mmCIF file of C-alpha atoms in Angstrom:
data_model
loop_
_atom_site.group_PDB
_atom_site.id
_atom_site.type_symbol
_atom_site.label_atom_id
_atom_site.label_comp_id
_atom_site.label_asym_id
_atom_site.label_seq_id
_atom_site.Cartn_x
_atom_site.Cartn_y
_atom_site.Cartn_z
ATOM 1 C CA MET A 1 172.286 -75.106 -5.545
ATOM 2 C CA ASP A 2 175.085 -76.723 -3.500
ATOM 3 C CA ARG A 3 176.147 -80.012 -5.096
ATOM 4 C CA ALA A 4 179.067 -81.165 -3.445
ATOM 5 C CA LEU A 5 179.050 -84.355 -1.323
ATOM 6 C CA PRO A 6 181.556 -85.635 0.738
ATOM 7 C CA ARG A 7 184.816 -87.901 -0.538
ATOM 8 C CA SER A 8 185.568 -91.316 1.067
ATOM 9 C CA HIS A 9 187.435 -92.138 -2.018
ATOM 10 C CA GLY A 10 186.482 -95.492 -2.115
ATOM 11 C CA ARG A 11 186.796 -96.265 1.533
ATOM 12 C CA TRP A 12 183.351 -96.320 4.099
ATOM 13 C CA LEU A 13 182.369 -92.142 4.605
ATOM 14 C CA PRO A 14 184.181 -90.599 8.113
ATOM 15 C CA ASP A 15 181.373 -91.371 11.236
ATOM 16 C CA TRP A 16 183.420 -91.290 13.884
ATOM 17 C CA PRO A 17 180.578 -88.430 15.880
ATOM 18 C CA LEU A 18 178.004 -92.377 15.066
ATOM 19 C CA ALA A 19 180.559 -94.193 16.472
ATOM 20 C CA LEU A 20 181.661 -91.453 19.833
ATOM 21 C CA LYS A 21 177.117 -91.600 20.039
ATOM 22 C CA THR A 22 176.421 -94.130 20.502
ATOM 23 C CA ILE A 23 179.298 -95.592 22.808
ATOM 24 C CA LEU A 24 177.658 -92.592 24.892
ATOM 25 C CA ALA A 25 174.914 -93.466 25.091
ATOM 26 C CA PHE A 26 175.101 -96.889 25.193
ATOM 27 C CA TRP A 27 176.565 -96.629 28.333
ATOM 28 C CA LEU A 28 175.937 -94.173 30.625
ATOM 29 C CA PHE A 29 172.981 -96.182 29.812
ATOM 30 C CA TYR A 30 174.628 -98.846 31.543
ATOM 31 C CA LEU A 31 175.702 -96.365 35.004
ATOM 32 C CA VAL A 32 172.306 -95.239 34.930
ATOM 33 C CA GLN A 33 170.678 -99.150 34.608
ATOM 34 C CA ALA A 34 172.748 -100.740 37.158
ATOM 35 C CA THR A 35 172.698 -97.832 39.580
ATOM 36 C CA LEU A 36 168.724 -97.947 39.945
ATOM 37 C CA ARG A 37 169.441 -101.463 40.355
ATOM 38 C CA GLY A 38 171.386 -101.139 43.874
ATOM 39 C CA ALA A 39 169.239 -98.577 44.701
ATOM 40 C CA ILE A 40 166.660 -100.792 44.437
ATOM 41 C CA VAL A 41 168.090 -103.940 46.251
ATOM 42 C CA ALA A 42 169.412 -101.244 48.424
ATOM 43 C CA TYR A 43 172.995 -102.874 48.115
ATOM 44 C CA GLU A 44 175.871 -101.496 51.786
ATOM 45 C CA GLY A 45 178.450 -98.622 50.517
ATOM 46 C CA GLN A 46 175.915 -96.827 46.703
ATOM 47 C CA LEU A 47 178.759 -94.660 46.963
ATOM 48 C CA GLU A 48 181.837 -96.577 46.986
ATOM 49 C CA MET A 49 179.872 -98.682 43.634
ATOM 50 C CA LEU A 50 178.639 -95.742 41.824
ATOM 51 C CA GLU A 51 182.982 -94.954 42.253
ATOM 52 C CA ARG A 52 184.360 -97.804 40.906
ATOM 53 C CA ARG A 53 181.150 -98.213 37.569
ATOM 54 C CA THR A 54 182.578 -94.910 37.317
ATOM 55 C CA PHE A 55 186.269 -96.214 36.866
ATOM 56 C CA VAL A 56 184.455 -99.740 35.362
ATOM 57 C CA ILE A 57 182.242 -98.352 32.784
ATOM 58 C CA VAL A 58 185.533 -95.408 31.358
ATOM 59 C CA ALA A 59 187.619 -98.572 30.692
ATOM 60 C CA GLY A 60 183.667 -99.957 28.079
ATOM 61 C CA MET A 61 183.730 -96.751 26.536
ATOM 62 C CA LEU A 62 187.631 -97.155 25.912
ATOM 63 C CA LEU A 63 187.307 -101.025 24.926
ATOM 64 C CA THR A 64 184.532 -99.697 22.290
ATOM 65 C CA GLY A 65 186.494 -97.158 21.093
ATOM 66 C CA ILE A 66 188.959 -99.641 21.043
ATOM 67 C CA MET A 67 186.559 -101.692 18.514
ATOM 68 C CA TYR A 68 185.844 -98.966 16.346
ATOM 69 C CA VAL A 69 189.130 -97.989 15.735
ATOM 70 C CA LEU A 70 189.527 -102.524 14.678
ATOM 71 C CA LEU A 71 186.355 -102.134 12.515
ATOM 72 C CA ARG A 72 187.849 -99.068 10.739
ATOM 73 C CA PRO A 73 190.000 -101.228 7.988
ATOM 74 C CA PHE A 74 186.489 -102.976 7.023
ATOM 75 C CA SER A 75 184.408 -99.896 6.540
ATOM 76 C CA ALA A 76 184.779 -100.696 2.666
ATOM 77 C CA ALA A 77 183.780 -104.923 3.118
ATOM 78 C CA GLY A 78 180.335 -106.148 2.779
ATOM 79 C CA ILE A 79 177.842 -105.522 5.322
ATOM 80 C CA ARG A 80 177.648 -109.896 6.261
ATOM 81 C CA THR A 81 182.145 -109.308 6.452
ATOM 82 C CA LYS A 82 181.367 -106.916 8.891
ATOM 83 C CA ILE A 83 179.115 -108.215 10.903
ATOM 84 C CA ILE A 84 181.858 -111.453 11.158
ATOM 85 C CA ALA A 85 184.216 -109.071 11.618
ATOM 86 C CA ALA A 86 182.285 -107.229 14.838
ATOM 87 C CA ALA A 87 181.248 -110.774 16.077
ATOM 88 C CA ILE A 88 184.915 -111.303 16.636
ATOM 89 C CA LEU A 89 186.048 -108.098 18.283
ATOM 90 C CA CYS A 90 183.251 -108.349 20.330
ATOM 91 C CA LEU A 91 185.366 -111.743 22.901
ATOM 92 C CA PRO A 92 188.579 -109.658 22.955
ATOM 93 C CA ALA A 93 186.775 -107.016 24.179
ATOM 94 C CA ALA A 94 184.175 -108.931 26.435
ATOM 95 C CA ALA A 95 186.914 -110.798 28.405
ATOM 96 C CA ALA A 96 189.277 -107.565 29.172
ATOM 97 C CA PHE A 97 186.149 -105.981 30.547
ATOM 98 C CA SER A 98 185.310 -108.826 32.499
ATOM 99 C CA ALA A 99 188.713 -109.533 34.270
ATOM 100 C CA PHE A 100 188.932 -105.092 34.934
ATOM 101 C CA ASN A 101 185.036 -105.192 35.994
ATOM 102 C CA HIS A 102 186.368 -108.425 38.179
ATOM 103 C CA TYR A 103 189.594 -106.694 39.743
ATOM 104 C CA MET A 104 187.249 -103.600 40.061
ATOM 105 C CA PHE A 105 184.622 -104.745 42.766
ATOM 106 C CA TYR A 106 186.288 -108.468 44.316
ATOM 107 C CA VAL A 107 190.678 -107.842 43.606
ATOM 108 C CA TYR A 108 191.352 -103.785 44.800
ATOM 109 C CA SER A 109 189.918 -103.916 48.183
ATOM 110 C CA PRO A 110 186.783 -106.026 47.996
ATOM 111 C CA MET A 111 183.091 -104.933 49.067
ATOM 112 C CA ASP A 112 181.396 -107.459 51.630
ATOM 113 C CA ALA A 113 178.211 -105.447 49.139
ATOM 114 C CA VAL A 114 178.926 -106.490 45.759
ATOM 115 C CA TRP A 115 179.486 -110.984 47.184
ATOM 116 C CA ILE A 116 175.912 -110.714 48.233
ATOM 117 C CA VAL A 117 174.138 -109.998 44.765
ATOM 118 C CA ARG A 118 175.957 -111.058 41.640
ATOM 119 C CA ASP A 119 174.156 -110.948 38.061
ATOM 120 C CA ASN A 120 170.289 -111.505 40.497
ATOM 121 C CA ALA A 121 171.922 -115.231 41.464
ATOM 122 C CA MET A 122 172.656 -115.076 45.379
ATOM 123 C CA LEU A 123 176.865 -116.360 45.035
ATOM 124 C CA THR A 124 177.399 -118.359 49.140
ATOM 125 C CA ASP A 125 181.093 -119.633 47.989
ATOM 126 C CA ARG A 126 183.849 -117.471 48.722
ATOM 127 C CA GLU A 127 185.234 -119.721 46.546
ATOM 128 C CA LYS A 128 183.457 -119.795 43.554
ATOM 129 C CA SER A 129 186.610 -120.525 41.351
ATOM 130 C CA THR A 130 188.268 -117.476 39.765
ATOM 131 C CA VAL A 131 188.381 -118.316 36.337
ATOM 132 C CA ALA A 132 184.309 -119.671 35.644
ATOM 133 C CA MET A 133 184.025 -115.825 37.205
ATOM 134 C CA LEU A 134 185.578 -114.618 34.641
ATOM 135 C CA ALA A 135 184.364 -116.728 31.803
ATOM 136 C CA ASP A 136 180.834 -116.061 33.411
ATOM 137 C CA GLY A 137 181.255 -111.946 33.028
ATOM 138 C CA ALA A 138 182.248 -111.954 29.490
ATOM 139 C CA PHE A 139 180.137 -114.413 28.229
ATOM 140 C CA SER A 140 177.662 -112.165 29.586
ATOM 141 C CA TRP A 141 179.668 -109.246 28.540
ATOM 142 C CA TYR A 142 180.251 -109.962 24.644
ATOM 143 C CA PHE A 143 176.610 -109.513 24.267
ATOM 144 C CA PHE A 144 176.291 -106.385 25.275
ATOM 145 C CA PHE A 145 179.595 -105.261 23.264
ATOM 146 C CA ALA A 146 178.013 -107.667 20.969
ATOM 147 C CA ALA A 147 174.649 -105.868 20.941
ATOM 148 C CA TRP A 148 176.451 -101.917 20.821
ATOM 149 C CA SER A 149 178.089 -103.466 16.904
ATOM 150 C CA ALA A 150 174.990 -104.494 15.888
ATOM 151 C CA ILE A 151 173.362 -100.951 16.286
ATOM 152 C CA TYR A 152 177.083 -98.973 14.880
ATOM 153 C CA VAL A 153 176.875 -101.216 12.019
ATOM 154 C CA ALA A 154 173.834 -100.899 11.418
ATOM 155 C CA LEU A 155 173.861 -97.364 12.298
ATOM 156 C CA SER A 156 176.416 -96.645 9.839
ATOM 157 C CA TYR A 157 176.002 -98.660 6.545
ATOM 158 C CA ALA A 158 172.289 -97.811 5.808
ATOM 159 C CA ARG A 159 174.557 -94.221 6.698
ATOM 160 C CA GLN A 160 176.611 -94.718 3.845
ATOM 161 C CA LEU A 161 173.630 -95.922 1.590
ATOM 162 C CA ARG A 162 172.487 -92.815 2.158
ATOM 163 C CA ALA A 163 175.094 -91.450 0.336
ATOM 164 C CA ALA A 164 175.594 -93.181 -2.217
ATOM 165 C CA ASP A 165 172.331 -92.862 -2.877
ATOM 166 C CA GLN A 166 172.415 -88.680 -2.401
ATOM 167 C CA ARG A 167 175.474 -89.285 -4.069
ATOM 168 C CA ALA A 168 173.607 -91.451 -7.492
ATOM 169 C CA ALA A 169 171.205 -88.764 -7.570
ATOM 170 C CA VAL A 170 173.606 -85.847 -8.074
ATOM 171 C CA LEU A 171 175.146 -88.477 -11.012
ATOM 172 C CA ALA A 172 172.206 -89.077 -12.321
ATOM 173 C CA ARG A 173 170.748 -85.373 -12.098
ATOM 174 C CA GLU A 174 173.957 -85.092 -14.007
ATOM 175 C CA ALA A 175 173.796 -87.000 -16.641
ATOM 176 C CA GLN A 176 171.090 -85.616 -17.270
ATOM 177 C CA ASP A 177 171.885 -82.309 -18.291
ATOM 178 C CA ALA A 178 175.247 -83.603 -20.052
ATOM 179 C CA GLN A 179 172.066 -85.253 -22.285
ATOM 180 C CA LEU A 180 169.576 -82.176 -22.860
ATOM 181 C CA ARG A 181 172.911 -80.416 -23.651
ATOM 182 C CA ALA A 182 174.502 -82.703 -26.242
ATOM 183 C CA LEU A 183 170.342 -82.331 -27.095
ATOM 184 C CA ARG A 184 170.024 -79.284 -27.298
ATOM 185 C CA TYR A 185 173.397 -78.879 -29.358
ATOM 186 C CA GLN A 186 171.939 -81.408 -32.193
ATOM 187 C CA ILE A 187 169.505 -78.284 -33.558
ATOM 188 C CA ASN A 188 171.946 -75.262 -33.633
ATOM 189 C CA PRO A 189 174.300 -76.866 -36.431
ATOM 190 C CA HIS A 190 171.482 -78.285 -38.567
ATOM 191 C CA PHE A 191 169.572 -75.131 -38.134
ATOM 192 C CA LEU A 192 172.359 -72.828 -39.015
ATOM 193 C CA PHE A 193 173.271 -74.938 -42.283
ATOM 194 C CA ASN A 194 170.138 -74.824 -43.392
ATOM 195 C CA THR A 195 169.931 -70.760 -43.457
ATOM 196 C CA LEU A 196 173.788 -70.542 -44.384
ATOM 197 C CA ASN A 197 173.176 -71.955 -47.458
ATOM 198 C CA SER A 198 169.238 -70.231 -48.220
ATOM 199 C CA LEU A 199 171.651 -66.754 -47.517
ATOM 200 C CA SER A 200 174.395 -68.012 -49.525
ATOM 201 C CA SER A 201 171.445 -68.618 -52.131
ATOM 202 C CA LEU A 202 170.755 -65.406 -51.453
ATOM 203 C CA VAL A 203 174.404 -63.886 -52.209
ATOM 204 C CA LEU A 204 174.065 -65.611 -55.384
ATOM 205 C CA ALA A 205 171.619 -63.739 -56.586
ATOM 206 C CA GLU A 206 172.684 -60.494 -55.820
ATOM 207 C CA ARG A 207 169.375 -60.382 -53.515
ATOM 208 C CA THR A 208 172.093 -57.650 -51.408
ATOM 209 C CA GLU A 209 169.175 -56.363 -48.967
ATOM 210 C CA THR A 210 167.434 -59.377 -48.561
ATOM 211 C CA ALA A 211 170.542 -61.169 -47.759
ATOM 212 C CA GLU A 212 171.507 -58.667 -44.984
ATOM 213 C CA LYS A 213 168.546 -57.863 -43.456
ATOM 214 C CA MET A 214 168.529 -62.041 -43.389
ATOM 215 C CA LEU A 215 172.131 -61.920 -42.061
ATOM 216 C CA MET A 216 170.482 -59.620 -38.699
ATOM 217 C CA ASN A 217 168.352 -61.585 -38.147
ATOM 218 C CA LEU A 218 170.173 -64.744 -38.186
ATOM 219 C CA SER A 219 172.909 -63.027 -35.847
ATOM 220 C CA ALA A 220 169.567 -61.650 -33.343
ATOM 221 C CA PHE A 221 168.712 -65.094 -33.281
ATOM 222 C CA PHE A 222 171.219 -66.821 -32.205
ATOM 223 C CA ARG A 223 172.401 -64.056 -29.418
ATOM 224 C CA ALA A 224 169.052 -64.931 -27.901
ATOM 225 C CA THR A 225 169.630 -68.845 -28.627
ATOM 226 C CA LEU A 226 173.528 -68.928 -27.320
ATOM 227 C CA ALA A 227 172.770 -66.826 -24.498
ATOM 228 C CA ALA A 228 170.502 -69.333 -23.071
ATOM 229 C CA ASP A 229 171.553 -71.845 -21.017
ATOM 230 C CA PRO A 230 170.674 -75.707 -21.942
ATOM 231 C CA ALA A 231 169.777 -76.952 -19.528
ATOM 232 C CA ALA A 232 166.980 -74.870 -19.011
ATOM 233 C CA ASP A 233 163.490 -74.147 -19.149
ATOM 234 C CA VAL A 234 161.711 -70.475 -20.211
ATOM 235 C CA SER A 235 158.521 -69.425 -20.217
ATOM 236 C CA LEU A 236 156.305 -70.686 -23.887
ATOM 237 C CA ALA A 237 156.194 -66.120 -24.783
ATOM 238 C CA GLU A 238 160.188 -66.547 -25.305
ATOM 239 C CA GLU A 239 160.201 -69.403 -27.068
ATOM 240 C CA ILE A 240 157.157 -68.511 -29.014
ATOM 241 C CA ASP A 241 159.404 -65.412 -29.304
ATOM 242 C CA LEU A 242 162.052 -67.380 -30.376
ATOM 243 C CA GLN A 243 160.476 -69.399 -32.823
ATOM 244 C CA LYS A 244 158.765 -65.557 -34.030
ATOM 245 C CA LEU A 245 162.246 -64.464 -34.580
ATOM 246 C CA TYR A 246 163.161 -67.705 -36.327
ATOM 247 C CA LEU A 247 160.553 -67.470 -38.436
ATOM 248 C CA GLU A 248 160.751 -63.941 -39.783
ATOM 249 C CA ILE A 249 164.035 -65.855 -41.375
ATOM 250 C CA GLU A 250 162.268 -67.680 -42.842
ATOM 251 C CA GLN A 251 159.757 -66.058 -44.101
ATOM 252 C CA ILE A 252 162.259 -63.779 -46.498
ATOM 253 C CA ARG A 253 162.903 -67.117 -48.126
ATOM 254 C CA PHE A 254 160.133 -67.288 -49.077
ATOM 255 C CA PRO A 255 157.729 -63.613 -49.052
ATOM 256 C CA ASP A 256 155.259 -65.169 -50.920
ATOM 257 C CA ARG A 257 154.347 -68.857 -49.542
ATOM 258 C CA LEU A 258 154.875 -68.860 -46.140
ATOM 259 C CA LYS A 259 152.059 -67.533 -43.461
ATOM 260 C CA VAL A 260 152.304 -67.544 -39.072
ATOM 261 C CA GLU A 261 149.655 -67.774 -36.961
ATOM 262 C CA ILE A 262 150.032 -67.905 -33.208
ATOM 263 C CA ASP A 263 147.095 -68.742 -31.645
ATOM 264 C CA VAL A 264 148.545 -69.606 -27.542
ATOM 265 C CA PRO A 265 146.115 -67.871 -24.789
ATOM 266 C CA GLY A 266 147.216 -65.494 -22.494
ATOM 267 C CA HIS A 267 147.328 -67.674 -19.510
ATOM 268 C CA LEU A 268 149.051 -70.281 -20.636
ATOM 269 C CA LEU A 269 152.292 -67.189 -21.976
ATOM 270 C CA ASP A 270 153.942 -67.703 -18.348
ATOM 271 C CA ARG A 271 154.113 -71.729 -18.940
ATOM 272 C CA ARG A 272 158.035 -73.517 -18.482
ATOM 273 C CA VAL A 273 159.130 -75.148 -21.872
ATOM 274 C CA PRO A 274 162.210 -76.588 -22.271
ATOM 275 C CA VAL A 275 163.842 -73.608 -24.736
ATOM 276 C CA LEU A 276 164.114 -74.103 -28.037
ATOM 277 C CA ILE A 277 161.939 -77.257 -28.484
ATOM 278 C CA LEU A 278 159.615 -76.066 -31.239
ATOM 279 C CA GLN A 279 162.796 -74.970 -33.241
ATOM 280 C CA PRO A 280 163.158 -78.235 -34.839
ATOM 281 C CA VAL A 281 159.285 -78.577 -35.333
ATOM 282 C CA VAL A 282 159.001 -75.308 -37.044
ATOM 283 C CA GLU A 283 161.924 -75.931 -39.218
ATOM 284 C CA ASN A 284 160.332 -79.328 -40.187
ATOM 285 C CA ALA A 285 157.684 -77.258 -40.783
ATOM 286 C CA VAL A 286 159.672 -75.151 -43.125
ATOM 287 C CA LYS A 287 161.522 -77.851 -45.230
ATOM 288 C CA TYR A 288 158.751 -80.164 -45.606
ATOM 289 C CA GLY A 289 155.665 -78.344 -45.649
ATOM 290 C CA VAL A 290 156.403 -74.664 -47.506
ATOM 291 C CA ALA A 291 159.406 -75.317 -49.697
ATOM 292 C CA ARG A 292 158.392 -78.398 -50.838
ATOM 293 C CA SER A 293 154.652 -76.551 -51.826
ATOM 294 C CA ARG A 294 153.669 -74.414 -54.896
ATOM 295 C CA HIS A 295 150.861 -72.573 -52.698
ATOM 296 C CA PRO A 296 150.814 -71.280 -49.803
ATOM 297 C CA VAL A 297 151.319 -72.857 -46.525
ATOM 298 C CA THR A 298 150.390 -71.246 -42.925
ATOM 299 C CA ILE A 299 152.703 -72.971 -39.713
ATOM 300 C CA ASN A 300 150.239 -73.012 -37.043
ATOM 301 C CA VAL A 301 151.066 -72.802 -33.503
ATOM 302 C CA SER A 302 148.456 -73.750 -31.196
ATOM 303 C CA ALA A 303 148.884 -73.886 -27.603
ATOM 304 C CA TYR A 304 145.720 -75.411 -24.317
ATOM 305 C CA GLU A 305 146.407 -76.983 -21.003
ATOM 306 C CA GLU A 306 144.481 -80.685 -19.494
ATOM 307 C CA ALA A 307 144.509 -82.740 -17.196
ATOM 308 C CA GLY A 308 147.392 -80.833 -15.263
ATOM 309 C CA ARG A 309 149.811 -80.868 -18.469
ATOM 310 C CA LEU A 310 150.072 -78.729 -21.482
ATOM 311 C CA HIS A 311 149.912 -79.276 -24.686
ATOM 312 C CA ILE A 312 152.041 -77.512 -27.786
ATOM 313 C CA LYS A 313 151.133 -77.757 -31.594
ATOM 314 C CA VAL A 314 152.703 -77.469 -34.528
ATOM 315 C CA LYS A 315 150.587 -77.643 -37.886
ATOM 316 C CA ASP A 316 151.082 -76.675 -41.320
ATOM 317 C CA ASP A 317 148.540 -77.217 -44.249
ATOM 318 C CA GLY A 318 151.153 -77.791 -47.187
ATOM 319 C CA GLY A 319 151.653 -80.713 -49.394
ATOM 320 C CA ASP A 320 154.417 -83.056 -48.997
ATOM 321 C CA ALA A 321 153.616 -83.814 -45.186
ATOM 322 C CA ALA A 322 153.792 -87.986 -46.124
ATOM 323 C CA GLU A 323 157.667 -87.885 -46.098
ATOM 324 C CA ILE A 324 158.609 -86.603 -42.404
ATOM 325 C CA ALA A 325 159.291 -90.191 -41.040
ATOM 326 C CA PRO A 326 162.625 -91.505 -40.045
ATOM 327 C CA GLY A 327 164.545 -92.577 -43.079
ATOM 328 C CA GLY A 328 162.623 -90.079 -45.001
ATOM 329 C CA GLY A 329 165.339 -86.878 -43.452
ATOM 330 C CA THR A 330 163.541 -86.285 -40.126
ATOM 331 C CA GLY A 331 164.269 -89.043 -38.270
ATOM 332 C CA VAL A 332 167.244 -86.544 -36.278
ATOM 333 C CA GLY A 333 164.355 -82.957 -35.675
ATOM 334 C CA LEU A 334 161.668 -84.939 -34.163
ATOM 335 C CA ALA A 335 163.729 -87.117 -32.271
ATOM 336 C CA ASN A 336 165.402 -85.195 -30.658
ATOM 337 C CA VAL A 337 162.505 -83.213 -28.993
ATOM 338 C CA CYS A 338 160.942 -86.409 -28.414
ATOM 339 C CA ASP A 339 164.182 -87.843 -26.812
ATOM 340 C CA ARG A 340 164.717 -84.289 -24.730
ATOM 341 C CA LEU A 341 161.015 -83.939 -23.395
ATOM 342 C CA THR A 342 162.632 -87.549 -22.257
ATOM 343 C CA ALA A 343 165.339 -86.952 -20.357
ATOM 344 C CA ARG A 344 163.573 -83.727 -18.549
ATOM 345 C CA PHE A 345 160.280 -85.099 -17.440
ATOM 346 C CA GLY A 346 160.467 -89.124 -18.071
ATOM 347 C CA ALA A 347 156.837 -90.343 -18.951
ATOM 348 C CA GLY A 348 155.144 -87.773 -18.788
ATOM 349 C CA ALA A 349 156.324 -86.272 -21.731
ATOM 350 C CA GLY A 350 156.573 -87.381 -25.136
ATOM 351 C CA CYS A 351 154.912 -85.838 -28.156
ATOM 352 C CA LEU A 352 153.277 -87.309 -30.958
ATOM 353 C CA HIS A 353 153.063 -86.410 -35.619
ATOM 354 C CA GLY A 354 152.306 -87.395 -38.700
ATOM 355 C CA PRO A 355 150.284 -86.279 -41.303
ATOM 356 C CA ASP A 356 147.083 -84.846 -41.377
ATOM 357 C CA PRO A 357 144.192 -87.388 -43.301
ATOM 358 C CA GLY A 358 142.954 -83.369 -45.345
ATOM 359 C CA GLY A 359 146.849 -83.147 -45.479
ATOM 360 C CA GLY A 360 149.737 -81.236 -44.170
ATOM 361 C CA TYR A 361 151.933 -82.204 -41.024
ATOM 362 C CA THR A 362 150.802 -81.665 -37.030
ATOM 363 C CA VAL A 363 153.377 -81.780 -34.008
ATOM 364 C CA HIS A 364 151.907 -82.272 -31.048
ATOM 365 C CA ILE A 365 154.412 -82.645 -27.958
ATOM 366 C CA PHE A 366 153.015 -82.668 -24.791
ATOM 367 C CA MET A 367 154.761 -82.598 -21.282
ATOM 368 C CA PRO A 368 153.966 -81.210 -16.702
ATOM 369 C CA VAL A 369 152.973 -78.543 -16.675
ATOM 370 C CA VAL A 370 155.771 -76.158 -14.884
ATOM 371 C CA THR A 371 155.283 -72.418 -13.704
ATOM 372 C CA ASP A 372 157.340 -69.844 -12.223
ATOM 373 C CA ASP A 373 155.454 -70.604 -9.022
#
């Protein structure tokens, strides 16, 4: 998905299309309203008045466009500053428009009709002060320009907020992806260190064939894991296959002590889970359940679905399970799993872990059900 957004380099995003649309809408509304008013009142010379009114509206559009240009330097300012700037700019705009409107209707070839009704008030005195007429007109037109400014500033500010929210959402997703990758990459060095230790022990013991088999399995495991996107999800079936490959490596180390049971219903195998989410859990079961036991240990991986959540349990019946706790050597692995689930799904996912009363240790992770559909 393309996540690119328009860059403003710290300034207001270009919004001239919005300004143009609001300017056209305002002045066309005035044209329709004034024309209908003249038709209802039945002024004389409607065609000539419409022609002059068109020139007046063009002048109004130009003045409003100039206001937009003058407002742009305040684009990075707060909403209060924009409102103050717009209120001030409306003063000269209203005065200039009032003067042009007065000239078109009262100075340039005056028409008798325009002296009859003005702003719904009868004008019986043609000698009324020009200054007073201009001031009266400027006062009325000020609110027209102010209305345009208010709507433009509000829409433009809302547009900027939407763009900021979209950018924040993109940055949040990128940060989450980066966190997931960082957490995922904590696993590989830990696992690699343990496996190479075992491989070194096999070589020193001159168990060449066993060491070669372990090396082949290790190579296959890393080909599969490194090819996966650290921030992506895989099917539960794929995740189980990766853990089987890992456990085959460990079964070479503990051929008589490690047994594996997979109890996952077939209809759950297409559920999506974060890649390698089980690897630190299974590794802890081997390290603290199998490696420290003198008796055969079974690692059981089970799954079930309940209330819209996928639950996965990894249980071992080993001995010194109580040592699996923060500060006991496995805090990083289990904390990694919990952090990844929280980063990926939020509060809808998590993990529980602790020793079983009858011996052994269980890690229970849960997350929202995600499928390919």
